mmCIF file of C-alpha atoms and ligand atoms in Angstrom:
data_model
loop_
_atom_site.group_PDB
_atom_site.id
_atom_site.type_symbol
_atom_site.label_atom_id
_atom_site.label_comp_id
_atom_site.label_asym_id
_atom_site.label_seq_id
_atom_site.Cartn_x
_atom_site.Cartn_y
_atom_site.Cartn_z
ATOM 1 C CA MET A 290 35.432 -50.407 -5.248
ATOM 2 C CA ARG A 291 35.335 -51.763 -1.818
ATOM 3 C CA ALA A 292 38.242 -53.993 -2.989
ATOM 4 C CA VAL A 293 40.619 -51.363 -3.681
ATOM 5 C CA ARG A 294 39.666 -49.472 -0.546
ATOM 6 C CA ALA A 295 40.160 -52.423 1.519
ATOM 7 C CA CYS A 296 43.574 -53.016 -0.150
ATOM 8 C CA ARG A 297 44.600 -49.440 0.319
ATOM 9 C CA ARG A 298 44.001 -49.760 4.302
ATOM 10 C CA ALA A 299 46.045 -52.885 4.234
ATOM 11 C CA PRO A 300 47.869 -52.830 7.637
ATOM 12 C CA HIS A 301 51.383 -51.901 5.948
ATOM 13 C CA THR A 302 50.297 -48.975 3.885
ATOM 14 C CA PRO A 303 53.312 -46.797 3.628
ATOM 15 C CA VAL A 304 53.781 -43.150 4.358
ATOM 16 C CA HIS A 305 54.446 -41.297 1.445
ATOM 17 C CA ILE A 306 54.441 -37.557 1.775
ATOM 18 C CA ASP A 307 54.280 -35.546 -1.512
ATOM 19 C CA SER A 308 53.557 -32.165 -0.504
ATOM 20 C CA VAL A 309 53.907 -30.148 2.895
ATOM 21 C CA ASP A 310 52.178 -27.033 3.790
ATOM 22 C CA LEU A 311 53.508 -24.757 6.479
ATOM 23 C CA ARG A 312 51.301 -21.949 8.211
ATOM 24 C CA ARG A 313 52.288 -19.519 10.726
ATOM 25 C CA LEU A 314 48.860 -18.517 12.717
ATOM 26 C CA ARG A 315 48.007 -16.053 15.378
ATOM 27 C CA LEU A 316 44.759 -16.617 17.497
ATOM 28 C CA PRO A 317 43.662 -14.411 20.489
ATOM 29 C CA LEU A 318 43.221 -16.044 23.868
ATOM 30 C CA VAL A 319 40.059 -15.981 25.485
ATOM 31 C CA ARG A 320 41.678 -14.529 28.379
ATOM 32 C CA PRO A 321 45.574 -13.956 29.091
ATOM 33 C CA PHE A 322 47.500 -16.634 30.359
ATOM 34 C CA GLU A 323 50.729 -15.655 33.079
ATOM 35 C CA THR A 324 53.538 -17.891 34.081
ATOM 36 C CA SER A 325 56.836 -17.556 35.700
ATOM 37 C CA PHE A 326 58.002 -16.703 32.541
ATOM 38 C CA GLY A 327 55.498 -14.300 31.052
ATOM 39 C CA ARG A 328 52.018 -13.155 29.914
ATOM 40 C CA THR A 329 50.322 -14.387 26.500
ATOM 41 C CA ASP A 330 47.241 -12.994 25.186
ATOM 42 C CA GLU A 331 47.888 -13.947 21.596
ATOM 43 C CA ARG A 332 49.234 -17.363 20.866
ATOM 44 C CA GLU A 333 51.337 -17.545 17.777
ATOM 45 C CA PHE A 334 51.947 -21.353 16.290
ATOM 46 C CA LEU A 335 52.554 -23.123 13.189
ATOM 47 C CA LEU A 336 50.532 -25.750 11.396
ATOM 48 C CA VAL A 337 51.808 -28.260 9.385
ATOM 49 C CA ARG A 338 49.735 -30.337 6.533
ATOM 50 C CA VAL A 339 51.216 -33.361 4.690
ATOM 51 C CA ARG A 340 49.571 -34.694 1.687
ATOM 52 C CA GLY A 341 50.109 -38.113 0.535
ATOM 53 C CA GLU A 342 48.049 -40.693 -1.706
ATOM 54 C CA GLY A 343 45.036 -38.519 -1.851
ATOM 55 C CA GLU A 344 44.877 -37.739 1.974
ATOM 56 C CA GLU A 345 46.160 -35.229 4.317
ATOM 57 C CA GLY A 346 47.245 -35.220 7.753
ATOM 58 C CA TRP A 347 47.754 -32.169 10.130
ATOM 59 C CA GLY A 348 50.201 -31.385 12.827
ATOM 60 C CA GLU A 349 50.596 -28.222 15.320
ATOM 61 C CA CYS A 350 53.893 -27.014 16.273
ATOM 62 C CA VAL A 351 53.679 -25.910 20.019
ATOM 63 C CA ALA A 352 56.969 -23.550 20.034
ATOM 64 C CA ASP A 353 55.613 -19.911 21.117
ATOM 65 C CA GLU A 354 56.705 -16.762 19.638
ATOM 66 C CA LEU A 355 59.387 -15.993 22.223
ATOM 67 C CA PRO A 356 62.305 -18.425 23.902
ATOM 68 C CA TYR A 357 60.863 -18.375 27.323
ATOM 69 C CA TYR A 358 59.443 -21.855 27.826
ATOM 70 C CA SER A 359 61.350 -23.483 25.618
ATOM 71 C CA ALA A 360 64.638 -22.547 23.272
ATOM 72 C CA GLU A 361 62.547 -23.325 19.948
ATOM 73 C CA THR A 362 60.480 -20.423 18.838
ATOM 74 C CA THR A 363 57.875 -20.230 15.710
ATOM 75 C CA ALA A 364 60.877 -18.735 13.617
ATOM 76 C CA THR A 365 63.318 -21.406 14.552
ATOM 77 C CA ALA A 366 60.566 -24.416 13.707
ATOM 78 C CA TRP A 367 59.771 -22.618 10.327
ATOM 79 C CA HIS A 368 63.597 -22.452 9.541
ATOM 80 C CA VAL A 369 64.383 -25.627 10.502
ATOM 81 C CA LEU A 370 61.331 -27.356 8.994
ATOM 82 C CA GLU A 371 61.652 -25.382 5.711
ATOM 83 C CA ARG A 372 65.432 -25.873 5.226
ATOM 84 C CA TYR A 373 66.169 -29.267 6.751
ATOM 85 C CA LEU A 374 63.045 -31.369 8.074
ATOM 86 C CA VAL A 375 60.359 -31.189 5.083
ATOM 87 C CA PRO A 376 63.541 -31.871 2.536
ATOM 88 C CA ARG A 377 64.146 -35.156 4.513
ATOM 89 C CA LEU A 378 60.563 -36.589 3.908
ATOM 90 C CA LEU A 379 59.430 -35.318 0.725
ATOM 91 C CA GLY A 380 59.467 -38.049 -1.886
ATOM 92 C CA ARG A 381 60.533 -40.575 0.704
ATOM 93 C CA ARG A 382 58.636 -43.733 1.392
ATOM 94 C CA LEU A 383 58.485 -44.819 5.047
ATOM 95 C CA ALA A 384 57.001 -47.963 6.270
ATOM 96 C CA HIS A 385 55.127 -46.319 9.071
ATOM 97 C CA PRO A 386 55.000 -43.076 11.052
ATOM 98 C CA ARG A 387 57.336 -44.571 13.762
ATOM 99 C CA GLU A 388 59.969 -44.191 11.128
ATOM 100 C CA VAL A 389 59.963 -40.397 10.917
ATOM 101 C CA LEU A 390 61.618 -39.418 13.917
ATOM 102 C CA PRO A 391 65.091 -41.728 13.083
ATOM 103 C CA ALA A 392 64.639 -40.037 9.638
ATOM 104 C CA LEU A 393 65.357 -36.754 11.071
ATOM 105 C CA ALA A 394 67.871 -37.887 13.419
ATOM 106 C CA ASP A 395 70.612 -36.205 11.756
ATOM 107 C CA VAL A 396 69.062 -32.823 12.559
ATOM 108 C CA ARG A 397 69.991 -32.041 16.113
ATOM 109 C CA GLY A 398 67.222 -31.161 18.469
ATOM 110 C CA HIS A 399 64.325 -28.867 17.291
ATOM 111 C CA ARG A 400 62.098 -31.402 18.919
ATOM 112 C CA MET A 401 58.893 -29.277 18.713
ATOM 113 C CA ALA A 402 59.553 -28.754 14.691
ATOM 114 C CA LYS A 403 60.153 -32.593 14.244
ATOM 115 C CA ALA A 404 56.970 -33.260 16.505
ATOM 116 C CA ALA A 405 54.797 -31.284 14.170
ATOM 117 C CA LEU A 406 55.829 -32.952 11.155
ATOM 118 C CA GLU A 407 55.718 -36.641 13.072
ATOM 119 C CA MET A 408 52.517 -35.924 14.311
ATOM 120 C CA ALA A 409 50.755 -34.796 10.760
ATOM 121 C CA ALA A 410 52.526 -38.051 9.350
ATOM 122 C CA TRP A 411 50.768 -40.036 12.194
ATOM 123 C CA ASP A 412 47.251 -38.300 11.206
ATOM 124 C CA LEU A 413 48.127 -38.835 7.831
ATOM 125 C CA HIS A 414 48.812 -42.783 8.353
ATOM 126 C CA ALA A 415 45.581 -43.188 10.639
ATOM 127 C CA ARG A 416 43.477 -41.524 7.894
ATOM 128 C CA GLN A 417 44.969 -43.842 5.542
ATOM 129 C CA GLN A 418 44.178 -46.686 7.492
ATOM 130 C CA GLY A 419 40.388 -45.271 7.862
ATOM 131 C CA ARG A 420 41.111 -45.694 11.874
ATOM 132 C CA PRO A 421 41.272 -43.035 14.780
ATOM 133 C CA LEU A 422 44.487 -42.198 15.947
ATOM 134 C CA TRP A 423 44.018 -43.539 19.406
ATOM 135 C CA ARG A 424 44.241 -47.217 18.085
ATOM 136 C CA GLU A 425 47.348 -46.776 15.970
ATOM 137 C CA LEU A 426 49.176 -45.369 19.194
ATOM 138 C CA GLY A 427 47.335 -48.180 21.248
ATOM 139 C CA GLY A 428 44.989 -46.101 23.488
ATOM 140 C CA VAL A 429 42.560 -48.246 25.605
ATOM 141 C CA ARG A 430 40.164 -45.260 26.931
ATOM 142 C CA ALA A 431 37.071 -43.743 25.121
ATOM 143 C CA ALA A 432 37.351 -40.431 27.441
ATOM 144 C CA ILE A 433 40.146 -39.085 29.561
ATOM 145 C CA PRO A 434 39.875 -37.162 32.637
ATOM 146 C CA CYS A 435 40.594 -33.316 32.462
ATOM 147 C CA GLY A 436 42.600 -30.988 34.693
ATOM 148 C CA VAL A 437 43.052 -27.308 34.247
ATOM 149 C CA SER A 438 46.025 -25.074 34.384
ATOM 150 C CA VAL A 439 45.217 -21.790 36.339
ATOM 151 C CA GLY A 440 47.880 -18.780 35.627
ATOM 152 C CA ILE A 441 49.250 -16.483 37.961
ATOM 153 C CA GLN A 442 46.420 -13.979 38.816
ATOM 154 C CA PRO A 443 46.394 -10.222 39.603
ATOM 155 C CA SER A 444 45.175 -10.882 43.593
ATOM 156 C CA LEU A 445 44.295 -13.759 45.904
ATOM 157 C CA GLU A 446 40.761 -13.323 45.282
ATOM 158 C CA ALA A 447 40.915 -13.364 41.615
ATOM 159 C CA LEU A 448 42.424 -16.772 41.821
ATOM 160 C CA ALA A 449 39.879 -18.120 44.247
ATOM 161 C CA ASP A 450 37.152 -16.917 41.924
ATOM 162 C CA ARG A 451 38.820 -18.610 38.803
ATOM 163 C CA VAL A 452 39.262 -21.819 41.003
ATOM 164 C CA ALA A 453 35.939 -21.960 41.924
ATOM 165 C CA GLU A 454 34.655 -21.258 38.331
ATOM 166 C CA GLU A 455 36.744 -24.292 36.971
ATOM 167 C CA ARG A 456 35.702 -26.406 39.913
ATOM 168 C CA ALA A 457 31.942 -25.699 38.798
ATOM 169 C CA ALA A 458 32.991 -26.543 35.107
ATOM 170 C CA GLY A 459 33.652 -30.045 36.403
ATOM 171 C CA TYR A 460 37.749 -30.295 36.051
ATOM 172 C CA GLN A 461 39.073 -33.311 38.452
ATOM 173 C CA ARG A 462 42.147 -31.351 39.233
ATOM 174 C CA VAL A 463 43.546 -27.765 39.346
ATOM 175 C CA LYS A 464 47.071 -26.929 38.797
ATOM 176 C CA ILE A 465 48.401 -23.267 39.631
ATOM 177 C CA LYS A 466 51.244 -21.673 38.405
ATOM 178 C CA ILE A 467 53.693 -20.334 40.897
ATOM 179 C CA LYS A 468 56.768 -18.423 41.285
ATOM 180 C CA PRO A 469 58.873 -16.977 43.915
ATOM 181 C CA GLY A 470 56.677 -14.519 45.936
ATOM 182 C CA TRP A 471 53.557 -16.222 44.411
ATOM 183 C CA ASP A 472 53.431 -19.430 46.074
ATOM 184 C CA ARG A 473 52.686 -19.826 49.824
ATOM 185 C CA ALA A 474 49.917 -17.507 50.092
ATOM 186 C CA PRO A 475 47.927 -18.768 47.101
ATOM 187 C CA VAL A 476 48.323 -22.359 48.216
ATOM 188 C CA ALA A 477 47.246 -21.827 51.474
ATOM 189 C CA LEU A 478 44.496 -19.878 50.437
ATOM 190 C CA LEU A 479 43.094 -22.371 48.292
ATOM 191 C CA ARG A 480 43.764 -25.064 50.848
ATOM 192 C CA GLU A 481 41.402 -23.155 53.335
ATOM 193 C CA ARG A 482 38.683 -22.434 50.588
ATOM 194 C CA PHE A 483 38.733 -25.902 48.786
ATOM 195 C CA ALA A 484 39.873 -28.425 51.366
ATOM 196 C CA GLU A 485 39.254 -31.641 49.282
ATOM 197 C CA LEU A 486 40.663 -30.252 45.839
ATOM 198 C CA PRO A 487 43.015 -31.963 44.117
ATOM 199 C CA LEU A 488 45.612 -29.610 43.648
ATOM 200 C CA MET A 489 48.967 -29.158 42.383
ATOM 201 C CA VAL A 490 51.537 -26.235 41.485
ATOM 202 C CA ASP A 491 53.922 -25.824 38.379
ATOM 203 C CA ALA A 492 57.002 -23.335 38.514
ATOM 204 C CA ASN A 493 58.168 -23.486 35.153
ATOM 205 C CA ALA A 494 61.697 -23.628 36.407
ATOM 206 C CA ALA A 495 61.361 -20.473 38.247
ATOM 207 C CA TYR A 496 63.519 -21.619 41.813
ATOM 208 C CA THR A 497 66.943 -22.699 42.543
ATOM 209 C CA LEU A 498 68.044 -25.073 45.044
ATOM 210 C CA ASP A 499 68.914 -22.311 47.277
ATOM 211 C CA GLN A 500 65.259 -21.527 47.573
ATOM 212 C CA ALA A 501 64.099 -24.897 48.637
ATOM 213 C CA ASP A 502 62.727 -23.675 51.793
ATOM 214 C CA ASP A 503 60.077 -21.757 49.723
ATOM 215 C CA LEU A 504 59.274 -25.247 48.344
ATOM 216 C CA ARG A 505 59.114 -26.764 51.316
ATOM 217 C CA ALA A 506 56.886 -24.481 52.761
ATOM 218 C CA LEU A 507 54.281 -26.053 50.433
ATOM 219 C CA ASP A 508 54.998 -29.580 51.640
ATOM 220 C CA GLY A 509 52.438 -29.968 54.453
ATOM 221 C CA HIS A 510 49.364 -29.018 51.849
ATOM 222 C CA GLY A 511 48.681 -32.293 50.517
ATOM 223 C CA LEU A 512 49.478 -31.306 46.806
ATOM 224 C CA LEU A 513 49.441 -34.018 44.234
ATOM 225 C CA MET A 514 52.843 -32.842 42.786
ATOM 226 C CA ILE A 515 55.046 -29.909 42.341
ATOM 227 C CA GLU A 516 56.036 -29.552 38.733
ATOM 228 C CA GLN A 517 59.500 -28.377 37.311
ATOM 229 C CA PRO A 518 60.490 -26.330 40.164
ATOM 230 C CA LEU A 519 64.237 -26.065 39.200
ATOM 231 C CA ASP A 520 65.786 -25.284 35.440
ATOM 232 C CA GLU A 521 65.312 -27.911 32.828
ATOM 233 C CA GLU A 522 68.945 -28.811 33.000
ATOM 234 C CA ASP A 523 69.209 -29.358 36.811
ATOM 235 C CA ILE A 524 68.124 -32.996 36.668
ATOM 236 C CA GLY A 525 70.398 -33.969 39.602
ATOM 237 C CA GLU A 526 69.311 -30.961 41.590
ATOM 238 C CA HIS A 527 65.874 -32.173 41.195
ATOM 239 C CA ALA A 528 66.798 -35.385 42.695
ATOM 240 C CA ALA A 529 68.337 -33.535 46.049
ATOM 241 C CA LEU A 530 65.529 -31.639 46.385
ATOM 242 C CA GLN A 531 63.111 -34.693 46.059
ATOM 243 C CA ALA A 532 65.319 -36.363 48.678
ATOM 244 C CA ARG A 533 64.044 -33.100 51.140
ATOM 245 C CA LEU A 534 60.474 -33.203 50.142
ATOM 246 C CA LYS A 535 57.237 -35.579 50.828
ATOM 247 C CA THR A 536 55.378 -34.124 47.974
ATOM 248 C CA PRO A 537 56.216 -35.971 44.488
ATOM 249 C CA LEU A 538 58.156 -33.868 42.288
ATOM 250 C CA CYS A 539 56.943 -33.952 38.636
ATOM 251 C CA LEU A 540 59.235 -33.116 35.444
ATOM 252 C CA ASP A 541 58.333 -31.217 32.302
ATOM 253 C CA GLU A 542 61.207 -29.155 30.664
ATOM 254 C CA SER A 543 63.378 -31.412 31.721
ATOM 255 C CA ILE A 544 62.192 -34.587 29.969
ATOM 256 C CA VAL A 545 63.118 -34.164 26.516
ATOM 257 C CA SER A 546 63.130 -37.806 25.378
ATOM 258 C CA ALA A 547 62.683 -41.389 26.694
ATOM 259 C CA ARG A 548 66.430 -41.618 27.522
ATOM 260 C CA ARG A 549 66.149 -38.305 29.575
ATOM 261 C CA ALA A 550 63.300 -39.844 31.264
ATOM 262 C CA ARG A 551 64.790 -43.073 31.896
ATOM 263 C CA GLU A 552 67.836 -40.959 33.736
ATOM 264 C CA ALA A 553 65.815 -39.043 35.443
ATOM 265 C CA LEU A 554 63.890 -42.052 37.053
ATOM 266 C CA ALA A 555 67.186 -43.693 37.997
ATOM 267 C CA ILE A 556 68.479 -40.987 40.001
ATOM 268 C CA GLY A 557 65.011 -40.335 41.670
ATOM 269 C CA ALA A 558 64.624 -36.816 40.197
ATOM 270 C CA CYS A 559 60.749 -37.053 40.145
ATOM 271 C CA ARG A 560 57.974 -39.455 41.042
ATOM 272 C CA ILE A 561 55.633 -38.284 38.171
ATOM 273 C CA VAL A 562 56.248 -37.443 34.659
ATOM 274 C CA ASN A 563 54.478 -34.756 32.281
ATOM 275 C CA ILE A 564 54.396 -35.907 28.602
ATOM 276 C CA LYS A 565 53.945 -33.459 25.926
ATOM 277 C CA PRO A 566 54.610 -34.806 22.349
ATOM 278 C CA GLY A 567 56.042 -31.257 21.312
ATOM 279 C CA ARG A 568 58.662 -31.362 23.818
ATOM 280 C CA VAL A 569 59.880 -35.048 22.884
ATOM 281 C CA GLY A 570 59.556 -34.998 19.003
ATOM 282 C CA GLY A 571 56.309 -36.400 18.675
ATOM 283 C CA HIS A 572 54.097 -39.398 19.211
ATOM 284 C CA ALA A 573 56.571 -42.346 18.822
ATOM 285 C CA GLU A 574 58.862 -40.789 21.687
ATOM 286 C CA SER A 575 55.894 -39.854 23.453
ATOM 287 C CA VAL A 576 55.008 -43.506 23.706
ATOM 288 C CA ALA A 577 58.549 -44.498 24.632
ATOM 289 C CA VAL A 578 58.315 -42.119 27.374
ATOM 290 C CA HIS A 579 55.018 -43.577 28.633
ATOM 291 C CA ASP A 580 56.438 -47.097 28.300
ATOM 292 C CA ALA A 581 59.470 -46.474 30.354
ATOM 293 C CA CYS A 582 57.619 -44.727 33.210
ATOM 294 C CA ALA A 583 55.107 -47.569 33.390
ATOM 295 C CA GLY A 584 57.647 -49.917 33.462
ATOM 296 C CA ALA A 585 59.319 -48.015 36.082
ATOM 297 C CA GLY A 586 56.036 -48.042 38.176
ATOM 298 C CA VAL A 587 55.770 -44.022 37.582
ATOM 299 C CA PRO A 588 52.388 -42.554 36.473
ATOM 300 C CA VAL A 589 52.338 -40.043 33.752
ATOM 301 C CA TRP A 590 49.920 -37.234 32.501
ATOM 302 C CA HIS A 591 49.332 -35.241 29.567
ATOM 303 C CA GLY A 592 50.728 -31.731 29.317
ATOM 304 C CA GLY A 593 49.344 -28.756 27.305
ATOM 305 C CA MET A 594 50.928 -25.911 25.400
ATOM 306 C CA LEU A 595 47.727 -23.703 24.638
ATOM 307 C CA GLU A 596 47.243 -25.538 21.605
ATOM 308 C CA SER A 597 44.376 -24.886 18.982
ATOM 309 C CA GLY A 598 41.982 -28.019 18.701
ATOM 310 C CA ILE A 599 44.436 -29.355 16.109
ATOM 311 C CA GLY A 600 47.069 -29.941 18.505
ATOM 312 C CA ARG A 601 44.491 -30.648 21.267
ATOM 313 C CA ALA A 602 43.271 -33.480 19.282
ATOM 314 C CA HIS A 603 46.490 -34.943 19.082
ATOM 315 C CA ASN A 604 46.753 -35.012 22.818
ATOM 316 C CA VAL A 605 43.485 -36.380 23.474
ATOM 317 C CA HIS A 606 44.379 -39.432 21.600
ATOM 318 C CA LEU A 607 47.743 -39.789 22.935
ATOM 319 C CA ALA A 608 46.385 -39.494 26.536
ATOM 320 C CA SER A 609 43.979 -42.262 25.914
ATOM 321 C CA LEU A 610 47.237 -44.761 26.597
ATOM 322 C CA PRO A 611 46.954 -46.870 29.869
ATOM 323 C CA ASN A 612 49.948 -45.092 31.985
ATOM 324 C CA PHE A 613 48.056 -41.571 31.701
ATOM 325 C CA SER A 614 46.514 -42.189 35.192
ATOM 326 C CA LEU A 615 46.440 -38.704 36.329
ATOM 327 C CA PRO A 616 44.239 -35.989 34.760
ATOM 328 C CA GLY A 617 46.213 -33.934 32.300
ATOM 329 C CA ASP A 618 46.331 -30.083 31.355
ATOM 330 C CA ILE A 619 43.616 -30.888 28.316
ATOM 331 C CA ALA A 620 40.881 -28.522 29.116
ATOM 332 C CA ALA A 621 38.120 -27.473 26.737
ATOM 333 C CA SER A 622 38.778 -25.427 23.533
ATOM 334 C CA ARG A 623 36.313 -22.754 24.699
ATOM 335 C CA ARG A 624 38.997 -22.054 27.775
ATOM 336 C CA TYR A 625 41.166 -20.783 25.206
ATOM 337 C CA PHE A 626 39.959 -20.317 21.575
ATOM 338 C CA GLU A 627 36.613 -19.068 20.745
ATOM 339 C CA PRO A 628 35.941 -20.194 18.197
ATOM 340 C CA ASP A 629 38.436 -23.110 18.084
ATOM 341 C CA LEU A 630 39.836 -24.016 14.518
ATOM 342 C CA VAL A 631 38.058 -27.365 14.674
ATOM 343 C CA GLU A 632 34.692 -28.835 14.686
ATOM 344 C CA PRO A 633 33.291 -30.293 17.069
ATOM 345 C CA PRO A 634 34.969 -28.130 19.557
ATOM 346 C CA PHE A 635 36.583 -30.190 22.543
ATOM 347 C CA VAL A 636 34.062 -29.968 25.690
ATOM 348 C CA VAL A 637 34.397 -31.310 29.298
ATOM 349 C CA SER A 638 31.529 -33.041 30.792
ATOM 350 C CA PRO A 639 30.007 -32.084 34.100
ATOM 351 C CA ASP A 640 32.181 -34.956 35.690
ATOM 352 C CA GLY A 641 35.604 -33.951 34.263
ATOM 353 C CA LEU A 642 35.786 -36.148 31.041
ATOM 354 C CA MET A 643 36.546 -35.612 27.420
ATOM 355 C CA GLN A 644 35.501 -37.984 24.703
ATOM 356 C CA VAL A 645 38.413 -39.029 22.401
ATOM 357 C CA PRO A 646 37.448 -38.768 18.985
ATOM 358 C CA GLN A 647 36.308 -41.762 16.780
ATOM 359 C CA GLU A 648 36.649 -40.720 13.370
ATOM 360 C CA PRO A 649 39.578 -41.487 11.194
ATOM 361 C CA GLY A 650 42.753 -39.566 12.159
ATOM 362 C CA ILE A 651 42.730 -37.046 14.483
ATOM 363 C CA GLY A 652 38.820 -37.187 14.072
ATOM 364 C CA VAL A 653 38.078 -33.350 14.076
ATOM 365 C CA THR A 654 36.924 -31.106 10.880
ATOM 366 C CA ILE A 655 39.509 -28.410 10.438
ATOM 367 C CA VAL A 656 37.299 -25.374 9.475
ATOM 368 C CA ALA A 657 39.400 -24.048 6.695
ATOM 369 C CA ASP A 658 38.015 -20.367 6.690
ATOM 370 C CA ARG A 659 39.065 -19.899 10.393
ATOM 371 C CA VAL A 660 42.451 -21.521 9.706
ATOM 372 C CA ALA A 661 42.748 -18.782 6.628
ATOM 373 C CA ARG A 662 41.734 -16.091 8.857
ATOM 374 C CA ALA A 663 44.256 -16.666 11.284
ATOM 375 C CA THR A 664 47.269 -17.646 9.091
ATOM 376 C CA ARG A 665 49.991 -14.673 8.920
ATOM 377 C CA ASP A 666 52.603 -16.854 6.461
ATOM 378 C CA ALA A 667 51.806 -19.956 4.116
ATOM 379 C CA LEU A 668 54.279 -21.855 2.208
ATOM 380 C CA THR A 669 53.793 -25.070 0.295
ATOM 381 C CA LEU A 670 56.899 -27.450 -0.248
ATOM 382 C CA ASP A 671 56.687 -30.164 -2.941
ATOM 383 C CA ALA A 672 58.636 -33.265 -3.739
HETATM 384 C C1 NPQ B 37 53.130 -26.070 31.429
HETATM 385 N N1 NPQ B 37 51.343 -25.098 29.808
HETATM 386 O O1 NPQ B 37 52.681 -27.394 31.902
HETATM 387 C C2 NPQ B 37 52.852 -25.217 30.146
HETATM 388 C C3 NPQ B 37 53.774 -24.004 29.900
HETATM 389 C C4 NPQ B 37 53.060 -23.003 28.691
HETATM 390 C C5 NPQ B 37 48.610 -25.212 30.278
HETATM 391 O O2 NPQ B 37 50.592 -24.880 32.073
HETATM 392 C C6 NPQ B 37 52.713 -20.075 25.110
HETATM 393 C C7 NPQ B 37 53.364 -20.780 24.628
HETATM 394 C C8 NPQ B 37 52.340 -19.769 26.266
HETATM 395 C C9 NPQ B 37 53.902 -22.149 25.551
HETATM 396 C C10 NPQ B 37 52.255 -20.776 28.524
HETATM 397 C C11 NPQ B 37 50.195 -25.015 30.991
HETATM 398 C C12 NPQ B 37 52.250 -20.743 27.098
HETATM 399 C C13 NPQ B 37 53.073 -21.769 26.585
HETATM 400 C C14 NPQ B 37 52.427 -21.917 29.351
HETATM 401 C C15 NPQ B 37 53.761 -23.250 27.601
HETATM 402 O O3 NPQ B 37 54.470 -25.776 31.824
HETATM 403 MG MG1 MG B 38 54.401 -27.407 33.125
#
């Protein structure tokens, strides 16, 4: 028995997927989340389960119901997964999950849909090896530093209360969402109330270069960074803006691949990069972005997409790589979903750390009846 297992767990266990389940879920958020592009009280997302060789692997598609953070939506991701992506993998034998994204390369774009499938394949592979995902990805940390993303609030007082609460919970840095008209006053207030707070802002592409003065007004406040002030396509304009600011710019929406990251760094469009595996097509491309930034001496941090515990677990494993040297937007399960879809839930210690799971694969248990209750559509695709 032992010998058989050892053999199955040999270093070159191929990825062989013989069935894929797609599910669309809706889960109420613990509290609404407001950004420059809108307000969400219920998160819709897809889950992908891949099965092969008696094991399974799970991935979460971070696309939203509405095309406001990104062009992809749950509906486009479902369509592309069902018709184009899953058929390219079913019955195929790939030597390693790194081969998944190349196997999908003739389908243009749709990185969030691809990432969900690719990340499920990594979980499957890691479980087949009997190893936690972080080891397969090259992680080096047993715990990751956590920051928190605070949405646009109804008033400045409400914002100050929220930030005080998050500080008390241990988060090592706070990011607030800004938009034209909600930028100077909230930053000035937080600086007054929390002088030493590691603070940053995220505009989600709400500004144009014409409004550079609004952003320069934030320059004296010692912010860690300003995240994605301009449109995702405006990489050249971010370089022009960075030249006029002391505060580092960080790109999120603009960085859709390692190639794009290298281009952005080469022209000085940012000094920090946010990595979200969903945005770049999964773990392998995230590691490539991570490595490109490390090579250029540029720190990265892990973004968040209001994931359930399944996507969150993937994020925690990835964020254990060495160049994730700034606290990420990886917060406790209970800030978003109560209960989460996984056990144990992700928790943040009083000093702002989250443990990286040590069990095989993503290392958490998926609670089937919670998944079932939140499911709106389900489909199984077989080889
Ligand atoms: C960001 N996240 O860094 C994102 C954007 C974001 C934690 O600030 C539904 C689907 C709601 C995707 C809200 C954080 C969302 C979303 C915000 C993405 O830019
Ligand atoms: Mg962002």
